[in-house]
Amino acid sequence: MTARFTALGGLVALVAVASLLAGRAVTPGAVVDVLAGGGGDTARHVVLNLRLPRLLVALGAGAALGVAGLVLQSALRNPLAGPEVTGVTPGAVLGAVAATGLGVAGWQSPAAVVVAACVGGFTGAGLLWLLAGRERGDAATTAVYGVLVSAVLGGLTAMVLLVAPGQLGSVVQWLVGSTEGRVWAHWNLLWPWTLAWGTGAWLLAAPLTLLRLGDEPAAAVGLEISRARAVALLCAVALTAGAVSSVGALGFVGLLVPHLAVALFGADLRRTLPGAALCGAVVVCGADAVAQLASRWLSSALDAGRLTLPVGALTTGLGAALLLAVVRRAPGRSF
């Protein structure tokens, strides 16, 4: 198990280096010079004030979404209960967009945007809970209702666009998911939020492990199921809101990563939650590096100037493929 954590740590370092070297404007050699303490003023600005915070935000957002997805799947005992398909991510996007577009909060108050995203995330999760009713224990049914809730919340987000069309650029970024333009202000808000709620989730590792076994076994050992589930959902929504307010809706990271983490580290969440954080960091940061390289190639091949491929486009495609695979296997597999 230690070897797997070591390997994942090495992979985090590898994708981090790839992300630093993959961007435009500064060559890999110039990046190395800056990291060694040299380099010109322009190169130092690009690397230290643009690429480095972008890298850290990608790592932090990926870790937050990975942990949030695992907490949701464990608390609800549903392998399809990622933030993206339970109304949490669409609700958080709506909250952040409404706060900014309607003047409830602005970029001058990023903490208020996080709070608005939390409110939206809880609203989306609450809508799904009400719609699913007694069928919320069925994975496929919950996923269907999640799609419906996401569609409703997406429509409300579009209505905000009609009211505040001047916020189109920011809204598109939140809808698709992007690390473009992330600076130190985003990182300084993201890391303490993620650390606090991630620690809270880890402290719930034992109750969450019991919840994965089912309500009856958990109740048999004295676990207060409703309270444990409520606190777990609070952590999951808060982690998702922090990530969404920083990078937008990175599609299906919270669904993809928990399955990978459980496959690597097993069902004991004392190990699997840190593993999910590392896996999420690798997935998002790696996808960001690939997106930057693809953007450079497409700009050159299409002669399209500065063409930017959002990282959310890659994670959505990969996550959608995983969702189809999980749905096909769900009826005949044990959670």
mmCIF file of C-alpha atoms in Angstrom:
data_model
loop_
_atom_site.group_PDB
_atom_site.id
_atom_site.type_symbol
_atom_site.label_atom_id
_atom_site.label_comp_id
_atom_site.label_asym_id
_atom_site.label_seq_id
_atom_site.Cartn_x
_atom_site.Cartn_y
_atom_site.Cartn_z
ATOM 1 C CA MET A 1 0.000 0.000 0.000
ATOM 2 C CA THR A 2 2.880 2.352 0.803
ATOM 3 C CA ALA A 3 4.317 1.637 -2.624
ATOM 4 C CA ARG A 4 1.060 2.766 -4.250
ATOM 5 C CA PHE A 5 1.057 6.031 -2.334
ATOM 6 C CA THR A 6 4.696 6.558 -3.301
ATOM 7 C CA ALA A 7 3.930 5.864 -6.942
ATOM 8 C CA LEU A 8 0.981 8.261 -6.891
ATOM 9 C CA GLY A 9 3.131 10.927 -5.254
ATOM 10 C CA GLY A 10 5.699 10.499 -8.009
ATOM 11 C CA LEU A 11 2.947 10.735 -10.604
ATOM 12 C CA VAL A 12 1.711 13.987 -9.025
ATOM 13 C CA ALA A 13 5.234 15.391 -9.322
ATOM 14 C CA LEU A 14 5.460 14.223 -12.942
ATOM 15 C CA VAL A 15 2.207 15.836 -14.087
ATOM 16 C CA ALA A 16 3.083 18.989 -12.131
ATOM 17 C CA VAL A 17 6.339 19.329 -14.050
ATOM 18 C CA ALA A 18 4.516 18.616 -17.314
ATOM 19 C CA SER A 19 1.981 21.336 -16.537
ATOM 20 C CA LEU A 20 4.710 23.881 -15.793
ATOM 21 C CA LEU A 21 6.505 23.095 -19.046
ATOM 22 C CA ALA A 22 3.442 22.832 -21.307
ATOM 23 C CA GLY A 23 2.286 26.438 -21.504
ATOM 24 C CA ARG A 24 2.806 29.100 -24.130
ATOM 25 C CA ALA A 25 5.103 32.128 -24.240
ATOM 26 C CA VAL A 26 7.974 30.623 -22.232
ATOM 27 C CA THR A 27 10.072 27.688 -23.415
ATOM 28 C CA PRO A 28 10.772 24.670 -21.177
ATOM 29 C CA GLY A 29 14.404 25.732 -20.940
ATOM 30 C CA ALA A 30 13.363 29.171 -19.682
ATOM 31 C CA VAL A 31 11.076 27.543 -17.115
ATOM 32 C CA VAL A 32 13.986 25.511 -15.785
ATOM 33 C CA ASP A 33 16.098 28.673 -15.585
ATOM 34 C CA VAL A 34 13.392 30.431 -13.560
ATOM 35 C CA LEU A 35 13.012 27.505 -11.188
ATOM 36 C CA ALA A 36 16.776 27.521 -10.693
ATOM 37 C CA GLY A 37 16.627 31.172 -9.644
ATOM 38 C CA GLY A 38 17.471 32.845 -12.953
ATOM 39 C CA GLY A 39 15.561 33.879 -16.061
ATOM 40 C CA GLY A 40 14.361 37.220 -17.373
ATOM 41 C CA ASP A 41 11.632 39.371 -15.898
ATOM 42 C CA THR A 42 9.012 38.211 -18.412
ATOM 43 C CA ALA A 43 9.812 34.548 -17.923
ATOM 44 C CA ARG A 44 9.764 34.911 -14.142
ATOM 45 C CA HIS A 45 6.388 36.655 -14.261
ATOM 46 C CA VAL A 46 4.853 33.986 -16.494
ATOM 47 C CA VAL A 47 6.201 31.064 -14.491
ATOM 48 C CA LEU A 48 5.823 32.390 -10.949
ATOM 49 C CA ASN A 49 2.634 34.439 -11.293
ATOM 50 C CA LEU A 50 0.713 32.536 -13.975
ATOM 51 C CA ARG A 51 1.840 28.953 -14.424
ATOM 52 C CA LEU A 52 2.662 28.100 -10.806
ATOM 53 C CA PRO A 53 -0.660 29.230 -9.276
ATOM 54 C CA ARG A 54 -2.509 27.590 -12.183
ATOM 55 C CA LEU A 55 -0.701 24.339 -11.382
ATOM 56 C CA LEU A 56 -1.474 24.538 -7.676
ATOM 57 C CA VAL A 57 -5.151 25.362 -8.287
ATOM 58 C CA ALA A 58 -5.443 22.371 -10.632
ATOM 59 C CA LEU A 59 -3.932 20.088 -7.985
ATOM 60 C CA GLY A 60 -6.130 21.490 -5.214
ATOM 61 C CA ALA A 61 -9.359 21.418 -7.213
ATOM 62 C CA GLY A 62 -8.681 17.868 -8.366
ATOM 63 C CA ALA A 63 -8.023 16.717 -4.811
ATOM 64 C CA ALA A 64 -11.210 18.422 -3.566
ATOM 65 C CA LEU A 65 -13.396 16.872 -6.257
ATOM 66 C CA GLY A 66 -11.870 13.426 -5.786
ATOM 67 C CA VAL A 67 -12.562 13.441 -2.054
ATOM 68 C CA ALA A 68 -16.039 14.956 -2.532
ATOM 69 C CA GLY A 69 -17.014 12.244 -4.988
ATOM 70 C CA LEU A 70 -15.807 9.435 -2.731
ATOM 71 C CA VAL A 71 -17.644 10.904 0.267
ATOM 72 C CA LEU A 72 -20.876 11.174 -1.742
ATOM 73 C CA GLN A 73 -20.654 7.646 -3.114
ATOM 74 C CA SER A 74 -19.936 6.242 0.345
ATOM 75 C CA ALA A 75 -22.534 8.257 2.247
ATOM 76 C CA LEU A 76 -25.273 7.473 -0.274
ATOM 77 C CA ARG A 77 -23.964 3.972 -1.057
ATOM 78 C CA ASN A 78 -24.327 4.766 -4.723
ATOM 79 C CA PRO A 79 -21.504 4.276 -7.266
ATOM 80 C CA LEU A 80 -23.079 6.909 -9.542
ATOM 81 C CA ALA A 81 -23.315 9.628 -6.885
ATOM 82 C CA GLY A 82 -20.646 12.002 -8.146
ATOM 83 C CA PRO A 83 -21.084 15.758 -7.604
ATOM 84 C CA GLU A 84 -21.862 16.167 -11.297
ATOM 85 C CA VAL A 85 -24.841 13.771 -11.324
ATOM 86 C CA THR A 86 -26.358 14.585 -7.944
ATOM 87 C CA GLY A 87 -27.090 18.243 -8.614
ATOM 88 C CA VAL A 88 -24.212 19.448 -6.425
ATOM 89 C CA THR A 89 -21.911 20.742 -9.165
ATOM 90 C CA PRO A 90 -24.688 22.319 -11.321
ATOM 91 C CA GLY A 91 -26.125 23.922 -8.194
ATOM 92 C CA ALA A 92 -22.732 25.266 -7.169
ATOM 93 C CA VAL A 93 -22.239 26.691 -10.656
ATOM 94 C CA LEU A 94 -25.643 28.365 -10.486
ATOM 95 C CA GLY A 95 -24.845 29.834 -7.084
ATOM 96 C CA ALA A 96 -21.485 31.206 -8.183
ATOM 97 C CA VAL A 97 -22.870 32.586 -11.443
ATOM 98 C CA ALA A 98 -25.869 34.193 -9.743
ATOM 99 C CA ALA A 99 -23.685 35.756 -7.063
ATOM 100 C CA THR A 100 -21.415 37.331 -9.662
ATOM 101 C CA GLY A 101 -23.853 38.078 -12.466
ATOM 102 C CA LEU A 102 -26.627 39.501 -10.319
ATOM 103 C CA GLY A 103 -24.348 41.512 -8.079
ATOM 104 C CA VAL A 104 -24.940 39.475 -4.909
ATOM 105 C CA ALA A 105 -21.184 39.196 -4.649
ATOM 106 C CA GLY A 106 -18.313 40.138 -6.905
ATOM 107 C CA TRP A 107 -14.814 39.120 -7.718
ATOM 108 C CA GLN A 108 -13.754 41.618 -5.044
ATOM 109 C CA SER A 109 -15.281 39.183 -2.524
ATOM 110 C CA PRO A 110 -14.272 35.675 -3.652
ATOM 111 C CA ALA A 111 -15.202 34.179 -0.278
ATOM 112 C CA ALA A 112 -18.805 35.286 -0.866
ATOM 113 C CA VAL A 113 -18.772 33.440 -4.210
ATOM 114 C CA VAL A 114 -17.721 30.267 -2.399
ATOM 115 C CA VAL A 115 -20.582 30.678 0.067
ATOM 116 C CA ALA A 116 -23.018 31.230 -2.816
ATOM 117 C CA ALA A 117 -21.675 28.099 -4.504
ATOM 118 C CA CYS A 118 -22.270 26.163 -1.266
ATOM 119 C CA VAL A 119 -25.870 27.368 -1.127
ATOM 120 C CA GLY A 120 -26.372 26.355 -4.754
ATOM 121 C CA GLY A 121 -24.769 22.967 -4.147
ATOM 122 C CA PHE A 122 -27.066 22.228 -1.216
ATOM 123 C CA THR A 123 -30.048 23.353 -3.289
ATOM 124 C CA GLY A 124 -29.165 20.977 -6.116
ATOM 125 C CA ALA A 125 -28.580 18.059 -3.750
ATOM 126 C CA GLY A 126 -31.859 18.817 -1.945
ATOM 127 C CA LEU A 127 -33.813 18.807 -5.196
ATOM 128 C CA LEU A 128 -32.406 15.409 -6.116
ATOM 129 C CA TRP A 129 -33.185 14.055 -2.653
ATOM 130 C CA LEU A 130 -36.808 15.174 -2.930
ATOM 131 C CA LEU A 131 -37.292 13.885 -6.476
ATOM 132 C CA ALA A 132 -35.686 10.490 -5.905
ATOM 133 C CA GLY A 133 -37.781 9.813 -2.797
ATOM 134 C CA ARG A 134 -37.846 6.147 -1.899
ATOM 135 C CA GLU A 135 -35.950 5.255 -5.067
ATOM 136 C CA ARG A 136 -32.821 7.153 -4.021
ATOM 137 C CA GLY A 137 -31.134 3.855 -3.143
ATOM 138 C CA ASP A 138 -31.225 2.737 -6.783
ATOM 139 C CA ALA A 139 -28.056 3.918 -8.534
ATOM 140 C CA ALA A 140 -29.421 4.145 -12.074
ATOM 141 C CA THR A 141 -32.632 5.878 -10.988
ATOM 142 C CA THR A 142 -30.700 8.425 -8.959
ATOM 143 C CA ALA A 143 -28.488 9.128 -11.970
ATOM 144 C CA VAL A 144 -31.557 9.768 -14.145
ATOM 145 C CA TYR A 145 -33.035 12.165 -11.614
ATOM 146 C CA GLY A 146 -29.622 13.783 -11.306
ATOM 147 C CA VAL A 147 -29.602 14.489 -15.025
ATOM 148 C CA LEU A 148 -33.059 16.085 -14.730
ATOM 149 C CA VAL A 149 -31.985 18.262 -11.791
ATOM 150 C CA SER A 150 -28.827 19.273 -13.651
ATOM 151 C CA ALA A 151 -30.910 20.267 -16.672
ATOM 152 C CA VAL A 152 -33.187 22.435 -14.527
ATOM 153 C CA LEU A 153 -30.250 24.121 -12.814
ATOM 154 C CA GLY A 154 -28.549 24.615 -16.171
ATOM 155 C CA GLY A 155 -31.682 26.330 -17.455
ATOM 156 C CA LEU A 156 -31.673 28.655 -14.453
ATOM 157 C CA THR A 157 -28.031 29.464 -15.130
ATOM 158 C CA ALA A 158 -28.967 30.346 -18.715
ATOM 159 C CA MET A 159 -31.643 32.681 -17.371
ATOM 160 C CA VAL A 160 -28.992 34.465 -15.320
ATOM 161 C CA LEU A 161 -27.110 34.970 -18.592
ATOM 162 C CA LEU A 162 -30.129 36.715 -20.061
ATOM 163 C CA VAL A 163 -30.282 39.053 -17.090
ATOM 164 C CA ALA A 164 -26.529 39.711 -16.942
ATOM 165 C CA PRO A 165 -25.080 39.074 -20.433
ATOM 166 C CA GLY A 166 -21.957 41.021 -19.540
ATOM 167 C CA GLN A 167 -20.825 38.078 -17.399
ATOM 168 C CA LEU A 168 -20.781 35.679 -20.374
ATOM 169 C CA GLY A 169 -17.017 35.076 -20.258
ATOM 170 C CA SER A 170 -16.980 34.128 -16.586
ATOM 171 C CA VAL A 171 -20.088 31.985 -16.935
ATOM 172 C CA VAL A 172 -18.697 29.984 -19.849
ATOM 173 C CA GLN A 173 -15.576 29.312 -17.813
ATOM 174 C CA TRP A 174 -17.671 27.996 -14.919
ATOM 175 C CA LEU A 175 -19.896 25.910 -17.187
ATOM 176 C CA VAL A 176 -17.042 24.199 -19.018
ATOM 177 C CA GLY A 177 -14.363 24.187 -16.335
ATOM 178 C CA SER A 178 -11.012 25.834 -16.894
ATOM 179 C CA THR A 179 -7.761 26.581 -15.082
ATOM 180 C CA GLU A 180 -6.937 29.388 -17.503
ATOM 181 C CA GLY A 181 -6.135 32.654 -15.745
ATOM 182 C CA ARG A 182 -5.906 31.177 -12.237
ATOM 183 C CA VAL A 183 -3.673 33.351 -10.060
ATOM 184 C CA TRP A 184 -2.455 33.408 -6.464
ATOM 185 C CA ALA A 185 -5.749 34.880 -5.198
ATOM 186 C CA HIS A 186 -7.571 31.720 -6.286
ATOM 187 C CA TRP A 187 -4.996 29.457 -4.654
ATOM 188 C CA ASN A 188 -4.949 31.438 -1.413
ATOM 189 C CA LEU A 189 -8.706 30.941 -1.132
ATOM 190 C CA LEU A 190 -8.783 27.323 -2.303
ATOM 191 C CA TRP A 191 -6.093 25.651 -0.216
ATOM 192 C CA PRO A 192 -7.300 26.498 3.327
ATOM 193 C CA TRP A 193 -10.905 25.712 2.350
ATOM 194 C CA THR A 194 -9.937 22.364 0.822
ATOM 195 C CA LEU A 195 -7.603 21.480 3.686
ATOM 196 C CA ALA A 196 -10.239 22.213 6.329
ATOM 197 C CA TRP A 197 -13.088 20.306 4.702
ATOM 198 C CA GLY A 198 -10.797 17.539 3.441
ATOM 199 C CA THR A 199 -9.571 16.991 6.995
ATOM 200 C CA GLY A 200 -13.175 16.867 8.146
ATOM 201 C CA ALA A 201 -13.929 14.227 5.529
ATOM 202 C CA TRP A 202 -10.938 12.147 6.615
ATOM 203 C CA LEU A 203 -12.109 12.280 10.234
ATOM 204 C CA LEU A 204 -15.345 10.705 8.962
ATOM 205 C CA ALA A 205 -13.459 7.835 7.313
ATOM 206 C CA ALA A 206 -14.621 5.189 9.794
ATOM 207 C CA PRO A 207 -18.344 6.120 9.687
ATOM 208 C CA LEU A 208 -18.207 6.400 5.904
ATOM 209 C CA THR A 209 -16.636 2.957 5.650
ATOM 210 C CA LEU A 210 -19.527 1.592 7.714
ATOM 211 C CA LEU A 211 -22.087 3.401 5.549
ATOM 212 C CA ARG A 212 -20.621 1.700 2.476
ATOM 213 C CA LEU A 213 -21.633 -1.616 4.041
ATOM 214 C CA GLY A 214 -25.271 -0.539 4.418
ATOM 215 C CA ASP A 215 -27.496 1.115 6.989
ATOM 216 C CA GLU A 216 -28.272 -2.050 8.947
ATOM 217 C CA PRO A 217 -24.649 -3.071 9.652
ATOM 218 C CA ALA A 218 -23.792 0.556 10.472
ATOM 219 C CA ALA A 219 -26.714 0.852 12.901
ATOM 220 C CA ALA A 220 -25.813 -2.478 14.485
ATOM 221 C CA VAL A 221 -22.496 -1.079 15.713
ATOM 222 C CA GLY A 222 -24.146 2.063 17.118
ATOM 223 C CA LEU A 223 -23.581 4.566 14.289
ATOM 224 C CA GLU A 224 -26.074 7.441 14.162
ATOM 225 C CA ILE A 225 -26.747 7.073 10.453
ATOM 226 C CA SER A 226 -28.675 10.274 9.779
ATOM 227 C CA ARG A 227 -26.158 12.478 11.561
ATOM 228 C CA ALA A 228 -23.133 10.807 9.960
ATOM 229 C CA ARG A 229 -24.679 11.056 6.500
ATOM 230 C CA ALA A 230 -25.640 14.717 6.987
ATOM 231 C CA VAL A 231 -22.140 15.709 8.115
ATOM 232 C CA ALA A 232 -20.604 13.752 5.234
ATOM 233 C CA LEU A 233 -22.844 15.486 2.698
ATOM 234 C CA LEU A 234 -21.895 18.844 4.226
ATOM 235 C CA CYS A 235 -18.210 18.075 3.641
ATOM 236 C CA ALA A 236 -18.855 16.867 0.078
ATOM 237 C CA VAL A 237 -20.864 19.931 -0.910
ATOM 238 C CA ALA A 238 -18.336 22.314 0.673
ATOM 239 C CA LEU A 239 -15.413 20.659 -1.136
ATOM 240 C CA THR A 240 -17.285 20.769 -4.448
ATOM 241 C CA ALA A 241 -18.221 24.418 -3.951
ATOM 242 C CA GLY A 242 -14.617 25.387 -3.277
ATOM 243 C CA ALA A 243 -13.436 23.660 -6.430
ATOM 244 C CA VAL A 244 -16.266 25.060 -8.578
ATOM 245 C CA SER A 245 -15.674 28.619 -7.392
ATOM 246 C CA SER A 246 -12.014 28.275 -8.432
ATOM 247 C CA VAL A 247 -12.098 26.340 -11.706
ATOM 248 C CA GLY A 248 -15.742 25.843 -12.645
ATOM 249 C CA ALA A 249 -17.513 22.574 -13.393
ATOM 250 C CA LEU A 250 -14.800 20.055 -14.259
ATOM 251 C CA GLY A 251 -17.026 17.354 -15.640
ATOM 252 C CA PHE A 252 -17.104 13.918 -14.008
ATOM 253 C CA VAL A 253 -13.889 14.198 -11.968
ATOM 254 C CA GLY A 254 -15.895 13.477 -8.830
ATOM 255 C CA LEU A 255 -17.361 10.394 -10.501
ATOM 256 C CA LEU A 256 -14.213 9.019 -12.135
ATOM 257 C CA VAL A 257 -11.699 9.416 -9.328
ATOM 258 C CA PRO A 258 -13.487 7.513 -6.493
ATOM 259 C CA HIS A 259 -13.717 4.356 -8.601
ATOM 260 C CA LEU A 260 -10.016 4.607 -9.388
ATOM 261 C CA ALA A 261 -9.136 5.226 -5.733
ATOM 262 C CA VAL A 262 -11.213 2.293 -4.476
ATOM 263 C CA ALA A 263 -9.636 0.021 -7.081
ATOM 264 C CA LEU A 264 -6.168 1.046 -5.886
ATOM 265 C CA PHE A 265 -6.670 1.286 -2.121
ATOM 266 C CA GLY A 266 -9.742 -0.759 -1.249
ATOM 267 C CA ALA A 267 -12.862 0.087 0.752
ATOM 268 C CA ASP A 268 -11.149 1.296 3.949
ATOM 269 C CA LEU A 269 -11.579 5.047 3.585
ATOM 270 C CA ARG A 270 -8.785 5.851 6.040
ATOM 271 C CA ARG A 271 -6.474 5.001 3.140
ATOM 272 C CA THR A 272 -8.785 5.564 0.201
ATOM 273 C CA LEU A 273 -9.701 9.198 0.971
ATOM 274 C CA PRO A 274 -6.047 10.388 0.792
ATOM 275 C CA GLY A 275 -5.691 8.177 -2.273
ATOM 276 C CA ALA A 276 -8.696 9.868 -3.880
ATOM 277 C CA ALA A 277 -7.125 13.266 -3.214
ATOM 278 C CA LEU A 278 -3.912 12.200 -4.954
ATOM 279 C CA CYS A 279 -5.797 10.577 -7.850
ATOM 280 C CA GLY A 280 -7.927 13.689 -8.318
ATOM 281 C CA ALA A 281 -4.840 15.894 -8.354
ATOM 282 C CA VAL A 282 -3.216 13.671 -10.976
ATOM 283 C CA VAL A 283 -6.323 13.562 -13.179
ATOM 284 C CA VAL A 284 -6.993 17.312 -13.220
ATOM 285 C CA CYS A 285 -3.378 18.444 -13.418
ATOM 286 C CA GLY A 286 -2.593 15.827 -16.064
ATOM 287 C CA ALA A 287 -5.645 16.831 -18.079
ATOM 288 C CA ASP A 288 -4.589 20.465 -17.780
ATOM 289 C CA ALA A 289 -1.126 19.667 -19.140
ATOM 290 C CA VAL A 290 -2.668 17.748 -22.055
ATOM 291 C CA ALA A 291 -5.106 20.613 -22.694
ATOM 292 C CA GLN A 292 -2.260 23.128 -22.851
ATOM 293 C CA LEU A 293 -0.270 20.969 -25.270
ATOM 294 C CA ALA A 294 -3.374 20.332 -27.394
ATOM 295 C CA SER A 295 -4.119 24.064 -27.462
ATOM 296 C CA ARG A 296 -0.652 24.812 -28.788
ATOM 297 C CA TRP A 297 -0.942 22.108 -31.440
ATOM 298 C CA LEU A 298 -4.437 23.134 -32.550
ATOM 299 C CA SER A 299 -3.451 26.800 -32.735
ATOM 300 C CA SER A 300 -0.557 25.897 -34.994
ATOM 301 C CA ALA A 301 -2.416 23.329 -37.108
ATOM 302 C CA LEU A 302 -5.503 25.480 -37.662
ATOM 303 C CA ASP A 303 -3.634 28.779 -37.779
ATOM 304 C CA ALA A 304 -6.218 30.004 -35.293
ATOM 305 C CA GLY A 305 -4.113 32.309 -33.170
ATOM 306 C CA ARG A 306 -4.536 31.790 -29.441
ATOM 307 C CA LEU A 307 -6.910 28.824 -29.314
ATOM 308 C CA THR A 308 -7.548 27.485 -25.804
ATOM 309 C CA LEU A 309 -8.896 24.016 -25.065
ATOM 310 C CA PRO A 310 -10.530 24.022 -21.594
ATOM 311 C CA VAL A 311 -9.478 21.223 -19.286
ATOM 312 C CA GLY A 312 -13.147 20.569 -18.513
ATOM 313 C CA ALA A 313 -13.671 19.362 -22.080
ATOM 314 C CA LEU A 314 -11.167 16.545 -21.517
ATOM 315 C CA THR A 315 -12.431 15.505 -18.085
ATOM 316 C CA THR A 316 -16.033 15.521 -19.314
ATOM 317 C CA GLY A 317 -15.247 13.211 -22.224
ATOM 318 C CA LEU A 318 -13.313 10.764 -20.069
ATOM 319 C CA GLY A 319 -15.853 10.863 -17.259
ATOM 320 C CA ALA A 320 -18.799 10.329 -19.593
ATOM 321 C CA ALA A 321 -17.167 7.186 -20.941
ATOM 322 C CA LEU A 322 -16.658 5.922 -17.389
ATOM 323 C CA LEU A 323 -20.280 6.712 -16.491
ATOM 324 C CA LEU A 324 -21.501 4.565 -19.377
ATOM 325 C CA ALA A 325 -19.251 1.709 -18.246
ATOM 326 C CA VAL A 326 -20.430 1.934 -14.626
ATOM 327 C CA VAL A 327 -24.110 2.059 -15.635
ATOM 328 C CA ARG A 328 -23.699 -1.051 -17.785
ATOM 329 C CA ARG A 329 -22.089 -2.915 -14.893
ATOM 330 C CA ALA A 330 -24.211 -1.565 -12.022
ATOM 331 C CA PRO A 331 -27.168 -4.016 -12.149
ATOM 332 C CA GLY A 332 -24.970 -7.070 -11.746
ATOM 333 C CA ARG A 333 -22.197 -5.827 -9.483
ATOM 334 C CA SER A 334 -21.859 -5.440 -5.742
ATOM 335 C CA PHE A 335 -20.941 -2.035 -4.368
#
